[in-house]
Amino acid sequence: MTIVLVGMNHRTAPVEVRERLAFADAELPEALRELVDGTTITEGLILSTCNRVEVLAVTPLSERAALERIRAFLSQRQQIPAGEYEASLYHYVDREAVRHLFRVTAGLDSMVLGEPQIFGQVKAAYAQAAAAGTVGKTLHLLLPRAFSVAKRVRTETAVGTMAVSVSSVAVELARKIFEDLQERTVLLIGAGKMAELAVRHLMASGVRHLLICNRTRERAEQLAAHFGAEALSFEALTSAIARADILICSVGGAEYVVRREHVAAAMLARRHRPLFLIDISVPRTVEPSVGQLANVFLYDIDDLEQIVRVHLEHRRSEAARAEVIVDQAVEAFMKALRSLEIGPVIAAFRRRLEEIAYGELERHRRYLGALTPEQERALHHLLEGIINKLAHPAIARLHHAAREGLRHPEDVSFLELWRDVLAARDPSRSASREPRSPR
């Protein structure tokens, strides 16, 4: 059996191609059963997210035939000619397919290095495939290993630590200034998407009190209704700053909206309690000298992006350690898989020896006469001892071949020889001759 992975992601395909190949959750059960026909593909899983679409399959087909089969499935299922997407596809086989899955699950192949969401998405894809009945012994062995690798990467490296988006950096900085965000008040000036995202992150971190101030009162009221916040007019800006602990400014215009005198007056009213300002506007709309006031912490978009760059570089340095964990896990899985595959060969070999030994015993039994129970037991112990001694060297060699991954030609030849032996019929069974009487 061969493990094959075929897919596309944010690096190889634009969103207009990815969205055409994407699978909705509701259609996955039917799609999985269509993919896994039990003959050309025996096990299968589909991972479909906003950034990637991947098909993971176990197949007896050759690499080329398996790729053609999966491409045909994608084209027929999603009603897209292969020529419109196949240039965006990548594919991996066996060891490299396992490596890719482990890297994806650990967040090492994500748009944002180390992001944790993909772990849950792979887990959901596994659960959906298991529910559809398209997971067998190989994928049941593989997917838990992928989850274990991801957990090791997160606990043994810092690849998933340190904020790597402007909005999450803003939250991280706010936490350094204010230990507890639950009782803090956030003032949002403007209605930019990045500012709104920062507000979402802050509220997800426990912030409960939100004020929204906008040039257009109607827009402020719309956002306030969405967030359960309080809408304010621009005329109330100074008093709003006095009430706030965290100010996020994202408005257009060439002039400063938040001036030094606004903040100085607000700081007097708030008795110089710390004030955290984030100016995400370009050009800036918070007067830079505001940051010189005591207990005022001002960060603009360049400050935040510089922190993001430092954090990303730290994640990249940790990714090298994560890759070592992945490599170790790939080797361990390939050995486990080979042992899983060699198991039936060893079991069949043992059964074949027993068939021959006990078959010969039955052919000669009439010459033995009546045996006592003790003699029967002794005879069976004798046969088992002979079988064990004959089997041990061959079984040890098969285990060695599995552990080494059939790297040596003699191991491959040895395994093929035993497969031929097991497939062959015992010539003595078809012979009509009677055994000679023992002398």
PDB file of N, CA and C in Angstrom, residues 9 81 100 185 203 229-230 355 358 383 392 398 409-410 426:
ATOM      1  N   ASN A   9      -2.371  24.915  -1.660  1.00  0.00           N
ATOM      2  CA  ASN A   9      -2.512  25.804  -0.514  1.00  0.00           C
ATOM      3  C   ASN A   9      -2.316  27.253  -0.931  1.00  0.00           C
ATOM      4  N   PRO A  81     -12.543  21.307 -14.790  1.00  0.00           N
ATOM      5  CA  PRO A  81     -11.567  20.620 -15.640  1.00  0.00           C
ATOM      6  C   PRO A  81     -10.182  20.639 -14.990  1.00  0.00           C
ATOM      7  N   HIS A 100       4.764  15.889   5.297  1.00  0.00           N
ATOM      8  CA  HIS A 100       3.914  17.043   5.006  1.00  0.00           C
ATOM      9  C   HIS A 100       2.744  17.112   5.984  1.00  0.00           C
ATOM     10  N   THR A 185     -11.421  49.985  30.228  1.00  0.00           N
ATOM     11  CA  THR A 185     -12.312  50.569  29.222  1.00  0.00           C
ATOM     12  C   THR A 185     -11.515  50.870  27.959  1.00  0.00           C
ATOM     13  N   MET A 203     -11.514  42.332  23.466  1.00  0.00           N
ATOM     14  CA  MET A 203     -12.737  41.856  24.113  1.00  0.00           C
ATOM     15  C   MET A 203     -12.664  40.353  24.366  1.00  0.00           C
ATOM     16  N   ALA A 229     -21.599  48.288  22.697  1.00  0.00           N
ATOM     17  CA  ALA A 229     -20.775  49.381  23.213  1.00  0.00           C
ATOM     18  C   ALA A 229     -21.586  50.670  23.330  1.00  0.00           C
ATOM     19  N   GLU A 230     -20.900  51.719  23.752  1.00  0.00           N
ATOM     20  CA  GLU A 230     -21.508  53.050  23.894  1.00  0.00           C
ATOM     21  C   GLU A 230     -20.985  53.952  22.785  1.00  0.00           C
ATOM     22  N   GLU A 355       0.835 -25.537   9.113  1.00  0.00           N
ATOM     23  CA  GLU A 355       0.058 -26.362   8.176  1.00  0.00           C
ATOM     24  C   GLU A 355       0.897 -27.538   7.668  1.00  0.00           C
ATOM     25  N   TYR A 358       1.775 -30.032  10.837  1.00  0.00           N
ATOM     26  CA  TYR A 358       0.638 -30.816  11.321  1.00  0.00           C
ATOM     27  C   TYR A 358      -0.010 -31.623  10.187  1.00  0.00           C
ATOM     28  N   LEU A 383       6.689 -30.863  17.673  1.00  0.00           N
ATOM     29  CA  LEU A 383       6.426 -30.118  16.436  1.00  0.00           C
ATOM     30  C   LEU A 383       6.576 -28.611  16.656  1.00  0.00           C
ATOM     31  N   HIS A 392      12.440 -18.981  13.672  1.00  0.00           N
ATOM     32  CA  HIS A 392      13.111 -17.857  14.342  1.00  0.00           C
ATOM     33  C   HIS A 392      14.068 -17.075  13.436  1.00  0.00           C
ATOM     34  N   LEU A 398      13.012 -10.905   8.868  1.00  0.00           N
ATOM     35  CA  LEU A 398      11.888 -10.089   8.411  1.00  0.00           C
ATOM     36  C   LEU A 398      11.732  -8.840   9.276  1.00  0.00           C
ATOM     37  N   PRO A 409      19.224  -4.449  -1.041  1.00  0.00           N
ATOM     38  CA  PRO A 409      18.604  -5.324  -2.050  1.00  0.00           C
ATOM     39  C   PRO A 409      18.347  -6.730  -1.527  1.00  0.00           C
ATOM     40  N   GLU A 410      19.259  -7.232  -0.663  1.00  0.00           N
ATOM     41  CA  GLU A 410      19.062  -8.594  -0.160  1.00  0.00           C
ATOM     42  C   GLU A 410      17.832  -8.690   0.739  1.00  0.00           C
ATOM     43  N   ASP A 426       1.545 -26.212  -1.202  1.00  0.00           N
ATOM     44  CA  ASP A 426       2.425 -27.293  -0.739  1.00  0.00           C
ATOM     45  C   ASP A 426       2.365 -28.432  -1.759  1.00  0.00           C
TER      46      ASP A 426
END
